[in-house]
PDB file of C-alpha atoms in Angstrom:
ATOM      1  CA  MET A   1       0.000   0.000   0.000  1.00 60.00           C
ATOM      2  CA  SER A   2       1.225   3.498  -0.793  1.00 60.00           C
ATOM      3  CA  GLY A   3       1.863   6.281   1.706  1.00 74.00           C
ATOM      4  CA  LYS A   4       2.858   6.181   5.366  1.00 89.00           C
ATOM      5  CA  LEU A   5       2.335   2.886   7.195  1.00 93.00           C
ATOM      6  CA  ALA A   6      -0.277   2.828   9.963  1.00 97.00           C
ATOM      7  CA  LYS A   7       0.861   1.787  13.432  1.00 96.00           C
ATOM      8  CA  VAL A   8      -0.539   1.322  16.940  1.00 97.00           C
ATOM      9  CA  ILE A   9       0.456   4.144  19.292  1.00 97.00           C
ATOM     10  CA  SER A  10      -1.025   2.850  22.562  1.00 98.00           C
ATOM     11  CA  THR A  11      -3.487   0.361  24.024  1.00 98.00           C
ATOM     12  CA  GLU A  12      -5.611   0.930  27.142  1.00 97.00           C
ATOM     13  CA  LEU A  13      -8.646  -0.569  28.826  1.00 97.00           C
ATOM     14  CA  LEU A  14     -12.007   0.718  27.618  1.00 97.00           C
ATOM     15  CA  GLU A  15     -15.196   0.749  29.678  1.00 97.00           C
ATOM     16  CA  ASN A  16     -18.399  -0.438  28.008  1.00 97.00           C
ATOM     17  CA  LYS A  17     -20.060   2.937  28.552  1.00 97.00           C
ATOM     18  CA  ASP A  18     -17.432   4.453  26.255  1.00 97.00           C
ATOM     19  CA  ALA A  19     -17.524   1.671  23.635  1.00 97.00           C
ATOM     20  CA  ARG A  20     -19.432   2.070  20.371  1.00 96.00           C
ATOM     21  CA  TRP A  21     -18.819  -1.150  18.456  1.00 97.00           C
ATOM     22  CA  ILE A  22     -18.045  -3.909  20.991  1.00 97.00           C
ATOM     23  CA  ASN A  23     -19.021  -4.597  24.605  1.00 98.00           C
ATOM     24  CA  LEU A  24     -17.291  -6.887  27.089  1.00 98.00           C
ATOM     25  CA  VAL A  25     -19.842  -9.146  28.794  1.00 98.00           C
ATOM     26  CA  LYS A  26     -19.903 -11.667  31.630  1.00 98.00           C
ATOM     27  CA  ILE A  27     -21.884 -14.770  30.672  1.00 98.00           C
ATOM     28  CA  THR A  28     -23.383 -17.091  33.275  1.00 98.00           C
ATOM     29  CA  TYR A  29     -24.306 -20.544  32.013  1.00 98.00           C
ATOM     30  CA  GLU A  30     -25.146 -23.995  33.314  1.00 98.00           C
ATOM     31  CA  ASP A  31     -22.848 -26.823  32.224  1.00 98.00           C
ATOM     32  CA  GLN A  32     -23.756 -30.446  31.492  1.00 98.00           C
ATOM     33  CA  THR A  33     -23.609 -31.382  35.198  1.00 98.00           C
ATOM     34  CA  GLY A  34     -25.889 -28.544  36.285  1.00 98.00           C
ATOM     35  CA  GLN A  35     -23.072 -26.437  37.739  1.00 98.00           C
ATOM     36  CA  LEU A  36     -23.191 -22.687  37.164  1.00 98.00           C
ATOM     37  CA  ARG A  37     -20.143 -21.244  35.458  1.00 98.00           C
ATOM     38  CA  THR A  38     -19.107 -17.871  34.050  1.00 98.00           C
ATOM     39  CA  TRP A  39     -17.335 -16.830  30.874  1.00 98.00           C
ATOM     40  CA  GLU A  40     -15.971 -13.581  29.499  1.00 98.00           C
ATOM     41  CA  GLY A  41     -16.900 -12.629  25.962  1.00 98.00           C
ATOM     42  CA  THR A  42     -17.614  -9.775  23.602  1.00 98.00           C
ATOM     43  CA  HIS A  43     -20.920  -8.723  22.074  1.00 97.00           C
ATOM     44  CA  ARG A  44     -21.710  -6.355  19.202  1.00 97.00           C
ATOM     45  CA  PRO A  45     -24.470  -3.893  20.203  1.00 96.00           C
ATOM     46  CA  THR A  46     -24.878  -2.792  16.569  1.00 96.00           C
ATOM     47  CA  ARG A  47     -26.704  -5.824  15.107  1.00 97.00           C
ATOM     48  CA  PRO A  48     -30.008  -4.678  13.569  1.00 97.00           C
ATOM     49  CA  LYS A  49     -33.134  -6.305  15.021  1.00 95.00           C
ATOM     50  CA  THR A  50     -34.093  -7.266  11.464  1.00 93.00           C
ATOM     51  CA  SER A  51     -30.855  -9.178  10.814  1.00 96.00           C
ATOM     52  CA  ALA A  52     -29.831 -12.689  11.876  1.00 95.00           C
ATOM     53  CA  VAL A  53     -26.143 -11.736  11.715  1.00 98.00           C
ATOM     54  CA  ASP A  54     -23.854  -8.844  12.534  1.00 98.00           C
ATOM     55  CA  ALA A  55     -21.894  -8.828   9.307  1.00 98.00           C
ATOM     56  CA  VAL A  56     -21.361 -10.291   5.856  1.00 98.00           C
ATOM     57  CA  GLN A  57     -18.212 -11.651   4.236  1.00 98.00           C
ATOM     58  CA  MET A  58     -18.058 -11.504   0.449  1.00 98.00           C
ATOM     59  CA  LEU A  59     -16.573 -14.280  -1.638  1.00 98.00           C
ATOM     60  CA  ALA A  60     -16.387 -12.219  -4.830  1.00 98.00           C
ATOM     61  CA  VAL A  61     -15.253 -14.091  -7.932  1.00 98.00           C
ATOM     62  CA  ARG A  62     -14.528 -13.048 -11.500  1.00 98.00           C
ATOM     63  CA  GLU A  63     -13.573 -15.005 -14.592  1.00 95.00           C
ATOM     64  CA  PRO A  64     -11.044 -12.931 -16.592  1.00 91.00           C
ATOM     65  CA  LEU A  65     -11.857 -12.301 -20.228  1.00 90.00           C
ATOM     66  CA  ASP A  66      -8.591 -14.000 -21.265  1.00 92.00           C
ATOM     67  CA  GLY A  67      -9.858 -17.325 -19.894  1.00 89.00           C
ATOM     68  CA  SER A  68      -7.018 -17.653 -17.368  1.00 91.00           C
ATOM     69  CA  GLY A  69      -9.255 -19.070 -14.629  1.00 93.00           C
ATOM     70  CA  ALA A  70     -11.432 -17.848 -11.771  1.00 97.00           C
ATOM     71  CA  GLN A  71     -10.004 -15.226  -9.419  1.00 98.00           C
ATOM     72  CA  LEU A  72     -10.898 -14.200  -5.870  1.00 98.00           C
ATOM     73  CA  LEU A  73     -11.119 -10.567  -4.745  1.00 98.00           C
ATOM     74  CA  LEU A  74      -9.183  -9.777  -1.557  1.00 98.00           C
ATOM     75  CA  GLU A  75      -8.296  -6.707   0.479  1.00 98.00           C
ATOM     76  CA  LYS A  76      -5.331  -5.395   2.438  1.00 98.00           C
ATOM     77  CA  GLN A  77      -6.385  -3.226   5.365  1.00 98.00           C
ATOM     78  CA  PHE A  78      -4.727  -2.129   8.604  1.00 98.00           C
ATOM     79  CA  ARG A  79      -6.471  -3.673  11.599  1.00 98.00           C
ATOM     80  CA  ALA A  80      -5.576  -2.019  14.891  1.00 98.00           C
ATOM     81  CA  PRO A  81      -6.152  -5.075  17.161  1.00 97.00           C
ATOM     82  CA  ALA A  82      -3.695  -7.072  15.018  1.00 98.00           C
ATOM     83  CA  GLY A  83      -1.350  -4.127  14.662  1.00 98.00           C
ATOM     84  CA  LYS A  84      -0.723  -5.144  11.056  1.00 98.00           C
ATOM     85  CA  LEU A  85      -1.992  -4.911   7.526  1.00 98.00           C
ATOM     86  CA  VAL A  86      -4.429  -7.791   7.244  1.00 98.00           C
ATOM     87  CA  VAL A  87      -5.262  -9.735   4.086  1.00 98.00           C
ATOM     88  CA  GLU A  88      -8.967 -10.556   4.165  1.00 98.00           C
ATOM     89  CA  PHE A  89     -12.234 -11.004   2.310  1.00 98.00           C
ATOM     90  CA  PRO A  90     -14.249  -7.841   1.643  1.00 98.00           C
ATOM     91  CA  ALA A  91     -16.690  -7.556   4.551  1.00 98.00           C
ATOM     92  CA  GLY A  92     -18.946  -5.194   6.442  1.00 98.00           C
ATOM     93  CA  LEU A  93     -21.698  -4.760   8.980  1.00 98.00           C
ATOM     94  CA  VAL A  94     -25.374  -5.100   8.047  1.00 98.00           C
ATOM     95  CA  ASP A  95     -27.354  -1.852   8.234  1.00 97.00           C
ATOM     96  CA  ASP A  96     -30.772  -1.556   9.844  1.00 96.00           C
ATOM     97  CA  GLY A  97     -33.576  -2.707   7.513  1.00 96.00           C
ATOM     98  CA  GLU A  98     -31.093  -4.167   5.023  1.00 97.00           C
ATOM     99  CA  THR A  99     -31.051  -7.751   3.726  1.00 96.00           C
ATOM    100  CA  VAL A 100     -27.742  -9.568   3.933  1.00 97.00           C
ATOM    101  CA  GLU A 101     -27.616  -9.769   0.138  1.00 97.00           C
ATOM    102  CA  ALA A 102     -28.128  -6.010  -0.175  1.00 98.00           C
ATOM    103  CA  ALA A 103     -25.451  -5.441   2.487  1.00 98.00           C
ATOM    104  CA  ALA A 104     -22.984  -7.607   0.552  1.00 98.00           C
ATOM    105  CA  LEU A 105     -23.581  -5.752  -2.723  1.00 98.00           C
ATOM    106  CA  ARG A 106     -23.377  -2.346  -0.989  1.00 98.00           C
ATOM    107  CA  GLU A 107     -20.170  -3.168   0.880  1.00 98.00           C
ATOM    108  CA  LEU A 108     -18.581  -4.586  -2.271  1.00 98.00           C
ATOM    109  CA  ARG A 109     -19.344  -1.380  -4.158  1.00 98.00           C
ATOM    110  CA  GLU A 110     -18.193   0.887  -1.316  1.00 98.00           C
ATOM    111  CA  GLU A 111     -14.972  -0.943  -0.424  1.00 98.00           C
ATOM    112  CA  THR A 112     -13.822  -2.116  -3.849  1.00 98.00           C
ATOM    113  CA  GLY A 113     -15.804  -0.182  -6.474  1.00 98.00           C
ATOM    114  CA  TYR A 114     -16.895  -3.399  -8.145  1.00 98.00           C
ATOM    115  CA  VAL A 115     -20.515  -4.155  -9.002  1.00 98.00           C
ATOM    116  CA  GLY A 116     -21.494  -7.754  -8.322  1.00 98.00           C
ATOM    117  CA  GLU A 117     -24.470 -10.057  -8.439  1.00 98.00           C
ATOM    118  CA  VAL A 118     -25.472 -12.568  -5.769  1.00 97.00           C
ATOM    119  CA  VAL A 119     -24.882 -16.253  -6.459  1.00 95.00           C
ATOM    120  CA  HIS A 120     -27.818 -17.885  -4.679  1.00 89.00           C
ATOM    121  CA  GLU A 121     -27.567 -21.036  -2.603  1.00 82.00           C
ATOM    122  CA  LYS A 122     -28.090 -24.172  -4.726  1.00 81.00           C
ATOM    123  CA  GLU A 123     -29.810 -26.013  -1.892  1.00 74.00           C
ATOM    124  CA  GLY A 124     -32.215 -23.153  -1.229  1.00 72.00           C
ATOM    125  CA  GLY A 125     -33.355 -22.084   2.213  1.00 74.00           C
ATOM    126  CA  GLN A 126     -31.192 -20.388   4.834  1.00 79.00           C
ATOM    127  CA  ARG A 127     -27.433 -20.168   4.175  1.00 89.00           C
ATOM    128  CA  PRO A 128     -25.177 -21.356   7.016  1.00 93.00           C
ATOM    129  CA  MET A 129     -24.353 -18.893   9.779  1.00 96.00           C
ATOM    130  CA  PHE A 130     -20.738 -18.656  10.926  1.00 97.00           C
ATOM    131  CA  TYR A 131     -19.511 -17.598  14.360  1.00 97.00           C
ATOM    132  CA  SER A 132     -16.400 -15.482  13.862  1.00 94.00           C
ATOM    133  CA  SER A 133     -14.706 -16.395  17.166  1.00 96.00           C
ATOM    134  CA  PRO A 134     -17.124 -18.445  19.319  1.00 97.00           C
ATOM    135  CA  ALA A 135     -14.755 -18.836  22.288  1.00 98.00           C
ATOM    136  CA  SER A 136     -14.677 -15.076  22.814  1.00 98.00           C
ATOM    137  CA  SER A 137     -17.473 -13.457  20.801  1.00 98.00           C
ATOM    138  CA  SER A 138     -21.136 -13.859  19.866  1.00 97.00           C
ATOM    139  CA  SER A 139     -20.509 -12.111  16.532  1.00 98.00           C
ATOM    140  CA  THR A 140     -21.972 -13.933  13.531  1.00 98.00           C
ATOM    141  CA  THR A 141     -21.641 -13.609   9.776  1.00 98.00           C
ATOM    142  CA  PHE A 142     -22.890 -14.985   6.474  1.00 97.00           C
ATOM    143  CA  MET A 143     -20.560 -15.737   3.571  1.00 97.00           C
ATOM    144  CA  ILE A 144     -22.204 -14.314   0.460  1.00 97.00           C
ATOM    145  CA  GLN A 145     -20.935 -15.491  -2.921  1.00 97.00           C
ATOM    146  CA  LEU A 146     -20.861 -12.747  -5.542  1.00 98.00           C
ATOM    147  CA  ARG A 147     -20.104 -12.855  -9.252  1.00 98.00           C
ATOM    148  CA  VAL A 148     -18.213  -9.893 -10.719  1.00 98.00           C
ATOM    149  CA  ASP A 149     -18.756  -9.701 -14.474  1.00 97.00           C
ATOM    150  CA  ALA A 150     -15.428  -8.566 -15.944  1.00 95.00           C
ATOM    151  CA  SER A 151     -17.095  -7.560 -19.219  1.00 96.00           C
ATOM    152  CA  LYS A 152     -19.311  -4.857 -17.667  1.00 96.00           C
ATOM    153  CA  PRO A 153     -18.102  -1.261 -18.142  1.00 96.00           C
ATOM    154  CA  GLU A 154     -18.549  -0.447 -14.433  1.00 96.00           C
ATOM    155  CA  ASN A 155     -16.047  -3.201 -13.569  1.00 97.00           C
ATOM    156  CA  GLN A 156     -13.341  -1.995 -15.957  1.00 94.00           C
ATOM    157  CA  ALA A 157     -12.084   0.870 -13.780  1.00 95.00           C
ATOM    158  CA  PRO A 158     -13.817   0.492 -10.391  1.00 97.00           C
ATOM    159  CA  LYS A 159     -13.831   3.432  -7.984  1.00 96.00           C
ATOM    160  CA  PRO A 160     -14.287   2.617  -4.270  1.00 98.00           C
ATOM    161  CA  GLN A 161     -16.414   4.860  -2.061  1.00 97.00           C
ATOM    162  CA  LEU A 162     -14.393   4.647   1.140  1.00 97.00           C
ATOM    163  CA  GLU A 163     -15.439   6.293   4.389  1.00 96.00           C
ATOM    164  CA  ASP A 164     -13.195   8.627   6.360  1.00 97.00           C
ATOM    165  CA  GLY A 165     -10.483   6.550   8.010  1.00 95.00           C
ATOM    166  CA  GLU A 166     -10.795   3.638   5.580  1.00 96.00           C
ATOM    167  CA  PHE A 167      -7.654   2.755   3.623  1.00 97.00           C
ATOM    168  CA  ILE A 168      -8.192  -0.396   1.571  1.00 98.00           C
ATOM    169  CA  GLU A 169      -6.166  -1.922  -1.246  1.00 98.00           C
ATOM    170  CA  CYS A 170      -7.954  -4.489  -3.418  1.00 98.00           C
ATOM    171  CA  PHE A 171      -6.328  -7.192  -5.501  1.00 98.00           C
ATOM    172  CA  TRP A 172      -7.251 -10.377  -7.331  1.00 98.00           C
ATOM    173  CA  VAL A 173      -5.744 -13.817  -6.754  1.00 98.00           C
ATOM    174  CA  ALA A 174      -6.279 -16.954  -8.817  1.00 97.00           C
ATOM    175  CA  PHE A 175      -7.957 -19.712  -6.802  1.00 97.00           C
ATOM    176  CA  ALA A 176      -5.163 -22.075  -7.810  1.00 95.00           C
ATOM    177  CA  ASP A 177      -2.565 -19.715  -6.289  1.00 97.00           C
ATOM    178  CA  LEU A 178      -4.405 -18.657  -3.117  1.00 98.00           C
ATOM    179  CA  TYR A 179      -2.622 -20.890  -0.605  1.00 98.00           C
ATOM    180  CA  GLN A 180       0.854 -19.994  -1.828  1.00 98.00           C
ATOM    181  CA  GLU A 181      -0.083 -16.315  -2.082  1.00 98.00           C
ATOM    182  CA  CYS A 182      -1.210 -16.300   1.566  1.00 98.00           C
ATOM    183  CA  ARG A 183       2.089 -17.878   2.595  1.00 98.00           C
ATOM    184  CA  ARG A 184       4.030 -15.362   0.519  1.00 98.00           C
ATOM    185  CA  LEU A 185       2.165 -12.387   1.997  1.00 98.00           C
ATOM    186  CA  GLU A 186       2.585 -13.665   5.556  1.00 98.00           C
ATOM    187  CA  ALA A 187       6.324 -13.989   4.955  1.00 98.00           C
ATOM    188  CA  GLN A 188       6.292 -10.327   3.922  1.00 98.00           C
ATOM    189  CA  GLY A 189       4.770  -9.328   7.273  1.00 98.00           C
ATOM    190  CA  TYR A 190       1.070  -9.272   6.476  1.00 98.00           C
ATOM    191  CA  ALA A 191      -1.441 -10.910   8.826  1.00 98.00           C
ATOM    192  CA  ILE A 192      -3.842 -13.409   7.251  1.00 98.00           C
ATOM    193  CA  ASP A 193      -7.451 -13.195   8.414  1.00 98.00           C
ATOM    194  CA  GLY A 194      -8.589 -16.484   9.965  1.00 97.00           C
ATOM    195  CA  LYS A 195     -11.582 -16.942   7.659  1.00 97.00           C
ATOM    196  CA  LEU A 196      -9.454 -16.424   4.573  1.00 98.00           C
ATOM    197  CA  GLY A 197      -6.720 -18.667   5.959  1.00 98.00           C
ATOM    198  CA  ALA A 198      -9.191 -21.472   6.649  1.00 98.00           C
ATOM    199  CA  PHE A 199     -10.616 -21.110   3.133  1.00 98.00           C
ATOM    200  CA  ALA A 200      -7.122 -21.309   1.603  1.00 98.00           C
ATOM    201  CA  GLU A 201      -6.235 -24.325   3.759  1.00 98.00           C
ATOM    202  CA  GLY A 202      -9.440 -26.018   2.610  1.00 98.00           C
ATOM    203  CA  LEU A 203      -8.537 -25.519  -1.046  1.00 97.00           C
ATOM    204  CA  GLU A 204      -5.028 -26.841  -0.401  1.00 97.00           C
ATOM    205  CA  ALA A 205      -6.336 -29.851   1.548  1.00 98.00           C
ATOM    206  CA  ALA A 206      -8.602 -30.714  -1.386  1.00 97.00           C
ATOM    207  CA  LYS A 207      -5.481 -30.857  -3.583  1.00 95.00           C
ATOM    208  CA  VAL A 208      -3.446 -32.884  -1.077  1.00 96.00           C
ATOM    209  CA  TRP A 209      -6.182 -35.453  -0.514  1.00 98.00           C
ATOM    210  CA  LYS A 210      -7.394 -35.349  -4.105  1.00 96.00           C
ATOM    211  CA  ILE A 211     -10.959 -34.591  -3.055  1.00 93.00           C
TER     212      ILE A 211
END
């Protein structure tokens, strides 16, 4: 990414009354033996009442006009908790009154400039819900598959609509090269988002085990 590199200046405890995006909560639950136990976790107070999830992840795919094979759209973005530039799927929170599909298309356009179309679930019904970090957070997400038509004029020179404080670099990676590209980027000092890393490991495992 061009320009000055972002960096963490300090870290301090934050009280829930001063937090906008995440709250620390104490959870009391009953285990399998009937004993009461407690757990510390985080909760997003921003989930709309109309949405089943907090956020959407976009698996945006294009097939280049030269026939070189399907490519996956990724982002590089500084994430303060990691203290690094993180390689990740495009993603974003669901707005109030918005469907998850509409959220995915909006976030794709805002963060990357690309215009996509939703690839609907073949099995029909509700798509699977994923817990981002279930040992520490109740945050949930849907993975929305999007097709980016490389032949459309609006996808020839995309222009992101980033918010103040957002600095995102987008790039395409061939599915066949994803695992090695993640390893290469990590060796360069980038952090690899866990969801993307698991996806890349899955693709590589399919090759290893000839699935």
